[in-house]
Short mmCIF file of C-alpha atoms in Angstrom, two decimals:
data_model
loop_
_atom_site.label_atom_id
_atom_site.label_comp_id
_atom_site.label_asym_id
_atom_site.label_seq_id
_atom_site.Cartn_x
_atom_site.Cartn_y
_atom_site.Cartn_z
CA MET A 5 140.50 -14.73 76.95
CA ALA A 6 141.79 -11.99 74.63
CA LEU A 7 145.52 -11.37 74.39
CA PHE A 8 145.56 -8.40 72.02
CA GLY A 9 144.34 -5.06 73.31
CA THR A 10 143.97 -1.74 71.52
CA ASN A 11 147.64 -1.86 70.47
CA GLY A 12 149.30 -5.24 70.79
CA VAL A 13 149.85 -7.40 73.88
CA ARG A 14 150.90 -5.54 77.02
CA GLY A 15 151.51 -6.25 80.67
CA VAL A 16 153.92 -5.79 83.56
CA ALA A 17 157.27 -7.17 82.39
CA ASN A 18 158.29 -10.52 83.87
CA VAL A 19 154.94 -10.76 85.68
CA GLU A 20 152.14 -10.54 83.12
CA LEU A 21 154.32 -10.41 80.01
CA THR A 22 157.00 -13.05 80.47
CA PRO A 23 159.81 -14.33 78.21
CA GLU A 24 157.80 -17.54 77.78
CA MET A 25 154.85 -15.51 76.53
CA ALA A 26 157.04 -13.53 74.14
CA LEU A 27 158.52 -16.80 72.85
CA ASP A 28 155.10 -18.29 72.09
CA LEU A 29 153.68 -15.08 70.62
CA ALA A 30 156.60 -15.01 68.19
CA ARG A 31 156.09 -18.69 67.38
CA SER A 32 152.41 -17.94 66.76
CA LEU A 33 153.24 -15.11 64.34
CA SER A 34 155.78 -17.26 62.48
CA THR A 35 153.33 -20.18 62.27
CA PHE A 36 150.56 -17.88 61.03
CA LEU A 37 152.80 -16.57 58.23
CA LEU A 38 154.08 -20.04 57.38
CA ASN A 39 150.51 -21.30 57.03
CA LYS A 40 149.58 -18.24 54.96
CA ASN A 41 152.55 -18.09 52.59
CA GLY A 42 153.82 -21.66 52.58
CA THR A 43 157.41 -20.64 53.32
CA PRO A 44 159.30 -19.67 56.50
CA PRO A 45 158.83 -15.91 56.99
CA LYS A 46 161.33 -13.06 57.18
CA ILE A 47 160.72 -10.95 60.30
CA ILE A 48 162.12 -7.55 61.35
CA ILE A 49 162.42 -7.04 65.12
CA GLY A 50 163.32 -4.11 67.35
CA THR A 51 162.67 -2.63 70.76
CA ASP A 52 162.26 0.70 72.52
CA THR A 53 164.48 1.70 75.46
CA ARG A 54 162.65 -0.18 78.23
CA ILE A 55 165.06 -2.21 80.36
CA SER A 56 162.97 -5.37 79.87
CA GLY A 57 163.11 -4.92 76.10
CA HIS A 58 166.18 -7.02 75.38
CA MET A 59 164.90 -9.87 77.57
CA LEU A 60 161.60 -10.03 75.69
CA LYS A 61 163.14 -9.37 72.29
CA ASN A 62 165.64 -12.19 72.68
CA ALA A 63 162.86 -14.54 73.75
CA ALA A 64 160.84 -13.54 70.70
CA VAL A 65 163.87 -14.04 68.44
CA SER A 66 164.29 -17.56 69.85
CA GLY A 67 160.63 -18.30 69.11
CA LEU A 68 160.94 -17.07 65.54
CA LEU A 69 164.15 -19.00 64.87
CA SER A 70 162.64 -22.19 66.32
CA CYS A 71 159.96 -21.98 63.62
CA GLY A 72 162.48 -21.49 60.84
CA ALA A 73 161.99 -17.75 60.39
CA SER A 74 164.78 -15.49 59.20
CA VAL A 75 165.17 -12.56 61.61
CA MET A 76 166.65 -9.09 61.15
CA ASP A 77 167.38 -7.38 64.48
CA ILE A 78 167.42 -3.58 63.98
CA GLY A 79 168.16 -2.64 67.59
CA VAL A 80 166.58 0.18 69.60
CA VAL A 81 164.25 2.17 67.35
CA PRO A 82 161.01 4.17 67.47
CA THR A 83 157.97 2.12 66.48
CA PRO A 84 157.35 4.15 63.28
CA ALA A 85 161.02 3.68 62.32
CA LEU A 86 160.58 -0.10 62.43
CA GLN A 87 157.36 0.24 60.45
CA PHE A 88 159.16 2.33 57.82
CA TYR A 89 161.93 -0.28 57.64
CA VAL A 90 159.41 -3.12 57.18
CA LYS A 91 157.61 -1.16 54.48
CA LYS A 92 160.85 -0.46 52.59
CA HIS A 93 162.33 -3.95 53.06
CA ARG A 94 161.09 -5.85 50.01
CA ASP A 95 161.54 -9.30 51.52
CA ALA A 96 160.00 -8.62 54.95
CA ASP A 97 156.82 -10.54 55.78
CA ALA A 98 156.18 -8.85 59.12
CA GLY A 99 157.72 -6.99 62.05
CA ILE A 100 157.71 -7.12 65.83
CA ILE A 101 158.38 -4.12 68.04
CA VAL A 102 158.85 -4.74 71.77
CA THR A 103 157.25 -1.70 73.39
CA ALA A 104 154.53 -0.58 75.76
CA SER A 105 154.41 2.86 74.12
CA HIS A 106 153.18 5.40 76.71
CA ASN A 107 152.54 2.93 79.56
CA PRO A 108 154.48 3.27 82.86
CA ARG A 109 158.06 2.03 83.03
CA GLU A 110 157.25 -1.39 84.52
CA TYR A 111 155.15 -2.38 81.50
CA ASN A 112 156.20 -3.79 78.16
CA GLY A 113 154.46 -5.17 75.11
CA ILE A 114 154.63 -7.07 71.85
CA LYS A 115 153.27 -5.24 68.81
CA MET A 116 153.09 -6.92 65.40
CA ILE A 117 153.48 -5.16 62.06
CA ALA A 118 152.18 -6.26 58.65
CA GLU A 119 154.42 -6.49 55.57
CA ASP A 120 153.34 -3.05 54.32
CA GLY A 121 154.36 -1.36 57.57
CA THR A 122 150.81 -1.00 58.90
CA GLU A 123 149.69 -2.53 62.18
CA LEU A 124 148.45 -6.08 61.86
CA SER A 125 144.70 -6.30 61.26
CA ARG A 126 142.25 -7.38 63.98
CA ASP A 127 141.46 -10.54 62.00
CA ASP A 128 145.13 -11.48 61.77
CA GLU A 129 145.57 -10.79 65.49
CA LYS A 130 142.68 -13.15 66.21
CA ALA A 131 144.22 -15.88 64.03
CA ILE A 132 147.57 -15.50 65.81
CA GLU A 133 145.80 -15.57 69.16
CA ASP A 134 144.10 -18.86 68.21
CA ILE A 135 147.48 -20.41 67.36
CA TYR A 136 148.93 -19.12 70.64
CA PHE A 137 146.27 -20.86 72.73
CA SER A 138 146.29 -24.05 70.65
CA LYS A 139 150.11 -24.31 70.97
CA LYS A 140 150.15 -25.86 67.49
CA PHE A 141 153.36 -24.17 66.38
CA GLY A 142 155.20 -24.87 63.14
CA ILE A 143 158.42 -25.97 64.83
CA ALA A 144 161.26 -26.45 62.35
CA ASP A 145 163.56 -29.46 62.08
CA TRP A 146 166.94 -28.81 63.68
CA THR A 147 168.47 -28.56 60.20
CA LYS A 148 166.04 -25.78 59.19
CA THR A 149 166.01 -23.40 62.14
CA GLY A 150 166.19 -19.75 61.12
CA CYS A 151 169.09 -17.33 60.79
CA LEU A 152 169.65 -14.06 62.67
CA LEU A 153 171.09 -10.91 61.07
CA ARG A 154 171.66 -7.38 62.36
CA ASP A 155 171.17 -3.96 60.74
CA ASP A 156 171.90 -0.73 62.64
CA ASN A 157 170.82 1.59 59.83
CA CYS A 158 167.08 1.75 60.55
CA ASN A 159 166.98 5.14 62.30
CA GLU A 160 169.05 6.74 59.54
CA MET A 161 166.70 5.35 56.87
CA TYR A 162 163.73 6.67 58.80
CA ILE A 163 165.15 10.20 59.18
CA ALA A 164 166.02 10.28 55.49
CA GLY A 165 162.47 9.24 54.61
CA ILE A 166 160.97 12.08 56.65
CA LEU A 167 163.33 14.65 55.11
CA GLU A 168 162.13 13.56 51.67
CA ALA A 169 158.47 13.87 52.68
CA VAL A 170 158.52 17.50 53.89
CA ASP A 171 159.54 20.89 52.47
CA LYS A 172 163.02 20.85 53.92
CA LYS A 173 164.07 24.17 52.37
CA ALA A 174 161.08 26.07 53.76
CA ILE A 175 161.86 24.84 57.29
CA GLU A 176 165.59 25.54 56.97
CA LYS A 177 164.95 29.16 56.02
CA LYS A 178 163.22 29.81 59.35
CA SER A 179 166.03 28.45 61.55
CA PHE A 180 163.53 27.69 64.32
CA LYS A 181 164.67 27.40 67.91
CA ILE A 182 162.95 24.35 69.40
CA VAL A 183 162.97 22.35 72.62
CA THR A 184 162.62 18.56 72.39
CA ASP A 185 161.71 16.23 75.25
CA THR A 186 162.07 12.61 74.17
CA GLY A 187 161.68 11.39 77.75
CA ASN A 188 164.62 8.93 77.60
CA GLY A 189 162.66 6.95 75.01
CA ALA A 190 163.41 5.66 71.52
CA GLY A 191 162.78 9.10 70.01
CA SER A 192 166.08 10.18 71.57
CA PHE A 193 167.82 8.48 68.62
CA VAL A 194 165.82 10.43 66.05
CA LEU A 195 164.03 13.67 66.99
CA PRO A 196 166.99 15.89 68.02
CA ASP A 197 168.99 14.72 64.98
CA LEU A 198 166.02 15.23 62.62
CA ALA A 199 165.44 18.77 63.92
CA SER A 200 169.15 19.61 63.54
CA ARG A 201 169.07 18.41 59.92
CA LEU A 202 166.17 20.80 59.37
CA SER A 203 168.50 23.62 60.50
CA CYS A 204 166.68 24.05 63.83
CA ARG A 205 168.56 25.23 66.89
CA VAL A 206 167.76 22.37 69.26
CA LEU A 207 167.65 22.30 73.06
CA SER A 208 167.26 18.65 74.09
CA ILE A 209 165.71 17.34 77.30
CA GLY A 210 165.71 13.65 78.25
CA ALA A 211 167.66 12.64 75.15
CA ASP A 212 169.70 10.04 77.06
CA PRO A 213 168.13 6.63 76.22
CA ASN A 214 167.24 5.11 79.59
CA GLY A 215 164.61 2.41 80.10
CA MET A 216 164.03 3.43 83.71
CA PHE A 217 162.61 6.73 82.40
CA PRO A 218 164.17 8.81 85.22
CA TRP A 219 163.22 12.13 83.62
CA ARG A 220 159.46 11.65 83.50
CA ASN A 221 156.74 9.08 82.83
CA PRO A 222 156.67 7.87 79.21
CA GLU A 223 153.30 9.48 78.49
CA PRO A 224 153.86 13.15 77.58
CA LEU A 225 150.99 14.70 79.51
CA PRO A 226 151.05 18.45 80.29
CA GLU A 227 151.74 17.85 83.98
CA VAL A 228 155.04 16.02 83.27
CA LEU A 229 156.30 18.56 80.74
CA THR A 230 156.90 21.43 83.17
CA GLU A 231 160.66 21.44 82.52
CA MET A 232 160.14 21.72 78.78
CA SER A 233 157.70 24.56 79.34
CA ALA A 234 160.24 26.42 81.49
CA VAL A 235 163.06 25.92 78.96
CA ILE A 236 160.83 27.21 76.15
CA ARG A 237 160.04 30.40 78.09
CA HIS A 238 163.58 31.07 79.28
CA SER A 239 165.20 30.36 75.90
CA LYS A 240 162.51 32.17 73.90
CA ALA A 241 162.06 29.09 71.74
CA ASP A 242 159.52 28.89 68.91
CA LEU A 243 158.15 25.44 69.71
CA GLY A 244 158.35 22.51 72.09
CA ILE A 245 157.98 18.88 70.94
CA ALA A 246 157.62 15.91 73.30
CA GLN A 247 157.21 12.22 72.55
CA ASP A 248 156.07 9.07 74.32
CA GLY A 249 158.26 6.04 75.00
CA ASP A 250 158.25 4.57 71.49
CA ALA A 251 157.90 7.94 69.70
CA ASP A 252 154.84 7.06 67.65
CA ARG A 253 153.11 10.10 69.15
CA ALA A 254 154.11 13.74 69.51
CA VAL A 255 152.65 16.60 71.54
CA PHE A 256 153.47 20.28 71.27
CA MET A 257 153.93 23.44 73.32
CA ASP A 258 153.79 26.94 71.87
CA GLU A 259 156.34 29.76 72.19
CA ASN A 260 154.82 30.73 75.56
CA GLY A 261 155.39 27.26 77.01
CA ASP A 262 151.67 26.48 76.90
CA PHE A 263 150.46 23.02 75.96
CA ILE A 264 148.60 22.84 72.64
CA ASP A 265 145.56 20.56 72.83
CA GLY A 266 146.12 17.42 70.76
CA GLU A 267 142.71 17.81 69.16
CA VAL A 268 143.72 21.30 67.97
CA ILE A 269 146.97 19.98 66.46
CA LEU A 270 145.15 17.09 64.74
CA ALA A 271 142.60 19.43 63.16
CA ALA A 272 145.09 22.21 62.31
CA ILE A 273 147.34 19.77 60.47
CA GLY A 274 144.29 18.31 58.75
CA LYS A 275 143.30 21.76 57.51
CA TYR A 276 146.85 22.39 56.27
CA ILE A 277 147.09 19.04 54.46
CA LEU A 278 143.67 19.33 52.84
CA GLN A 279 144.68 22.67 51.34
CA LYS A 280 147.42 20.83 49.43
CA GLU A 281 146.08 17.29 48.99
CA LYS A 282 142.51 16.31 48.16
CA GLY A 283 141.15 13.10 49.60
CA PRO A 284 139.40 11.47 52.55
CA ILE A 285 140.50 11.80 56.17
CA VAL A 286 139.93 9.26 58.97
CA THR A 287 139.60 9.45 62.74
CA THR A 288 137.79 7.75 65.63
CA VAL A 289 134.38 8.33 67.13
CA ALA A 290 136.09 9.88 70.17
CA THR A 291 137.76 12.70 68.22
CA SER A 292 136.74 16.34 68.55
CA ARG A 293 134.20 17.73 66.10
CA ARG A 294 136.93 20.19 65.05
CA PHE A 295 138.21 17.49 62.71
CA ALA A 296 134.80 16.99 61.08
CA ASP A 297 134.44 20.78 60.71
CA VAL A 298 137.78 20.90 58.89
CA ALA A 299 136.65 18.11 56.56
CA GLU A 300 133.35 19.87 55.89
CA ASP A 301 135.07 23.16 55.06
CA ALA A 302 137.41 21.38 52.64
CA LYS A 303 134.56 19.30 51.19
CA ALA A 304 136.58 16.18 52.07
CA PRO A 305 134.99 12.84 52.99
CA ILE A 306 135.54 11.88 56.63
CA TYR A 307 135.32 8.35 58.05
CA PHE A 308 134.97 7.35 61.72
CA THR A 309 136.35 4.16 63.29
CA PRO A 310 136.51 2.53 66.72
CA VAL A 311 139.18 3.95 69.05
CA GLY A 312 142.68 2.73 68.18
CA SER A 313 145.32 3.43 65.57
CA ILE A 314 144.91 -0.04 64.02
CA ASP A 315 141.34 0.76 63.01
CA VAL A 316 142.24 4.26 61.79
CA GLY A 317 145.16 2.96 59.72
CA ARG A 318 143.19 0.10 58.18
CA LYS A 319 140.37 2.45 57.20
CA MET A 320 142.87 4.87 55.67
CA VAL A 321 144.19 2.09 53.44
CA GLU A 322 140.64 1.07 52.51
CA VAL A 323 139.48 4.56 51.46
CA ASN A 324 142.87 5.84 50.20
CA ALA A 325 142.91 8.63 52.80
CA VAL A 326 145.47 11.43 52.78
CA TYR A 327 145.53 11.93 56.56
CA GLY A 328 144.18 10.49 59.79
CA GLY A 329 144.75 10.07 63.49
CA GLU A 330 143.54 10.66 67.00
CA GLY A 331 143.64 13.66 69.32
CA ASN A 332 146.23 12.04 71.60
CA GLY A 333 149.19 13.02 69.42
CA GLY A 334 148.91 9.96 67.19
CA MET A 335 148.86 11.33 63.64
CA ILE A 336 149.13 9.36 60.39
CA PHE A 337 150.55 10.88 57.20
CA ALA A 338 149.73 8.83 54.12
CA ARG A 339 152.43 10.49 51.99
CA HIS A 340 155.02 8.95 54.35
CA GLN A 341 153.48 5.79 55.82
CA ILE A 342 150.20 4.52 57.28
CA CYS A 343 151.02 4.50 60.97
CA ARG A 344 151.23 6.88 63.91
CA ASP A 345 154.43 8.81 63.46
CA GLY A 346 155.74 11.24 66.08
CA ALA A 347 158.81 12.45 64.17
CA MET A 348 156.84 12.99 60.97
CA ALA A 349 154.27 14.96 62.99
CA ALA A 350 157.06 17.16 64.34
CA ALA A 351 158.40 17.81 60.84
CA ILE A 352 154.94 18.61 59.46
CA VAL A 353 154.24 21.11 62.25
CA LEU A 354 157.56 22.82 61.53
CA GLU A 355 156.69 22.91 57.81
CA MET A 356 153.24 24.30 58.58
CA LEU A 357 154.66 27.09 60.77
CA ALA A 358 157.33 27.85 58.18
CA LYS A 359 154.97 28.08 55.21
CA THR A 360 152.08 29.89 56.93
CA GLY A 361 154.21 32.30 58.96
CA MET A 362 152.14 31.59 62.05
CA LYS A 363 153.40 31.30 65.60
CA ALA A 364 152.61 28.05 67.37
CA SER A 365 150.19 29.87 69.69
CA GLU A 366 148.12 30.91 66.68
CA LEU A 367 147.32 27.35 65.60
CA LYS A 368 144.27 27.14 67.87
CA LYS A 369 142.76 30.12 66.06
CA THR A 370 142.72 28.20 62.78
CA VAL A 371 140.14 25.64 63.95
CA PRO A 372 136.77 25.88 65.78
CA ASN A 373 136.67 25.89 69.58
CA TYR A 374 134.85 23.27 71.65
CA PHE A 375 134.64 22.34 75.32
CA ASN A 376 135.25 18.81 76.58
CA GLU A 377 134.23 16.99 79.73
CA LYS A 378 134.69 13.36 80.76
CA THR A 379 134.33 10.93 83.63
CA LYS A 380 134.64 7.19 84.25
CA ILE A 381 132.53 4.83 86.32
CA LYS A 382 133.85 1.61 87.82
CA LEU A 383 131.41 -1.24 87.27
CA LYS A 384 130.25 -3.52 90.08
CA SER A 385 130.09 -6.37 87.57
CA PRO A 386 132.96 -7.29 85.24
CA ASP A 387 130.49 -7.70 82.36
CA ALA A 388 130.85 -4.34 80.63
CA LYS A 389 129.17 -5.65 77.46
CA LYS A 390 125.97 -6.46 79.34
CA ALA A 391 125.96 -3.02 80.97
CA MET A 392 126.53 -1.32 77.60
CA ALA A 393 123.68 -3.29 76.02
CA GLU A 394 121.30 -2.06 78.73
CA ILE A 395 122.55 1.53 78.49
CA THR A 396 122.23 1.54 74.70
CA LYS A 397 118.71 0.11 74.76
CA LYS A 398 117.47 2.69 77.26
CA MET A 399 119.13 5.68 75.65
CA ILE A 400 117.82 4.77 72.20
CA ARG A 401 114.37 4.44 73.76
CA ASP A 402 114.67 7.84 75.45
CA LYS A 403 115.84 9.74 72.35
CA LYS A 404 113.10 12.37 72.60
CA GLU A 405 113.64 12.92 76.33
CA ILE A 406 117.43 13.21 75.99
CA GLY A 407 117.14 15.45 72.94
CA TYR A 408 119.82 14.08 70.64
CA GLN A 409 119.61 13.98 66.83
CA SER A 410 121.26 10.66 65.99
CA ALA A 411 123.00 7.68 67.56
CA GLU A 412 126.02 5.59 66.44
CA THR A 413 127.31 2.26 67.76
CA VAL A 414 130.65 2.09 65.94
CA ASP A 415 132.44 1.90 69.31
CA GLY A 416 130.24 2.09 72.40
CA LEU A 417 127.31 4.51 72.03
CA LYS A 418 127.74 7.98 70.55
CA LEU A 419 124.88 10.48 70.65
CA ASN A 420 125.04 13.50 68.35
CA PHE A 421 123.45 16.77 69.49
CA ASN A 422 123.00 20.03 67.59
CA ASN A 423 126.06 21.57 69.22
CA GLY A 424 128.11 18.58 70.31
CA TRP A 425 128.16 14.89 71.17
CA MET A 426 128.39 12.37 73.99
CA LEU A 427 130.25 9.03 73.89
CA ILE A 428 129.74 6.16 76.32
CA ARG A 429 132.39 3.52 75.82
CA PRO A 430 133.55 0.51 77.87
CA SER A 431 137.23 0.04 78.63
CA GLY A 432 138.88 -2.81 76.75
CA THR A 433 141.10 -3.77 79.70
CA GLU A 434 139.16 -3.16 82.94
CA PRO A 435 135.56 -3.03 84.27
CA ILE A 436 135.14 0.69 83.60
CA ILE A 437 132.78 2.67 81.40
CA ARG A 438 133.94 6.08 80.22
CA VAL A 439 131.62 8.97 79.44
CA ALA A 440 132.98 11.82 77.31
CA ALA A 441 131.24 14.83 75.83
CA GLU A 442 132.00 17.82 73.68
CA ALA A 443 129.96 20.94 72.99
CA LYS A 444 130.17 24.56 71.92
CA THR A 445 129.67 25.61 75.57
CA LYS A 446 131.16 24.22 78.76
CA ALA A 447 127.69 24.06 80.33
CA ASP A 448 126.36 21.79 77.57
CA ALA A 449 129.42 19.52 77.70
CA GLU A 450 128.89 19.13 81.46
CA LYS A 451 125.17 18.49 80.92
CA TYR A 452 125.82 15.73 78.38
CA VAL A 453 128.29 13.98 80.69
CA LYS A 454 125.77 14.06 83.54
CA ILE A 455 123.09 12.55 81.32
CA GLY A 456 125.46 9.75 80.30
CA GLN A 457 126.58 9.15 83.88
CA LYS A 458 122.94 8.84 84.99
CA TYR A 459 122.28 5.99 82.58
CA VAL A 460 125.56 4.25 83.43
CA ASP A 461 124.78 4.51 87.16
CA GLU A 462 121.35 2.98 86.57
CA ALA A 463 122.86 0.04 84.68
CA ASN A 464 125.47 -0.27 87.43
CA GLY A 465 122.84 -0.42 90.17
CA SER A 466 124.16 2.78 91.79
#
């Protein structure tokens, strides 16, 4: 049984993710670090605004203290703020953020952070998972249980770090009018304040921290951002910025209140950064070809990873990349820190608009256009790996018939065509296989999805 998913351990609070589980996960992390370093670790811990956050955080703190760890509680913070704090804190060995990111309000999660502020590696997660199931915890003698301290300065440190990483003067000169929708999440403590310090005129929506998320669902999809769209239009704002529950992602609306595709933002920022900084960029196999086109134009190396910010971040460290991310609003800026960072993304977009003189609606014109289609098929058998093995074998065999140029198995099966690609990838949490495609024409994108669905249906016995 695997505990860790794409990003940490998640489940319905008090049902799938219980205080007992949080306690033992924290003990497992502390034991792992004790075994690795030979001394009781120093751990930074925080939570987003979810109402179950304090319950799970306190359980995790108890687990850490029982293993002799020293704990610094930094309160309610965005995930990238905690990561920035861990990175800057010289004595920190790791961090824990209690969050389920964009998941619905009933969920929560435990996400572990390495000493450099990056997400813990897959190998380290596996080692911690092994300790969790063995229950062989490094419990401290009663005379050596850990100490608990508190620091409420994390969000201020984080904002200051972002202001140092962007061209503050260029943004201030524009005096942008922006609308922010932090969705009652942890970004409520940062994004409106950050924008104000950049001399923006800020209209805030959902900036009241509330773990019931009464304003909208934590995931900032276009269909839940209708209020922000209306405020942008009526106020004649220059830009709209929305974040998910833990503010590690940011999505944008233009001056017309229209949603800007996350793949467009990812590529447009990449183009802007590569004009100033030379170096590799990193993304996943599921990202739009726009990003690869940008890299090709800039003559920059591009690396592809499995889906997930952990894999993107780790690869960025490995190849010394200047930028990376995914098309879901999760962008990573190496000059600041190697993690998804919603507030930094907001600041970079403001800098880009300020220095190029473009309107937000013009960003899509700076990168190539593609069409995307996708579907998902529920499997009759829970064994997605077996189904994928059969699909891969048959599609490799039928290369000539299908008409693709090359195949990759970095994450699922990706087929590259002259004018696009198709990706068949199993879900990591449920018996589902997803088929996604992208092409220069809508007709070809639809055709590629149908081809993929045919092979999945055959493997599924449909």
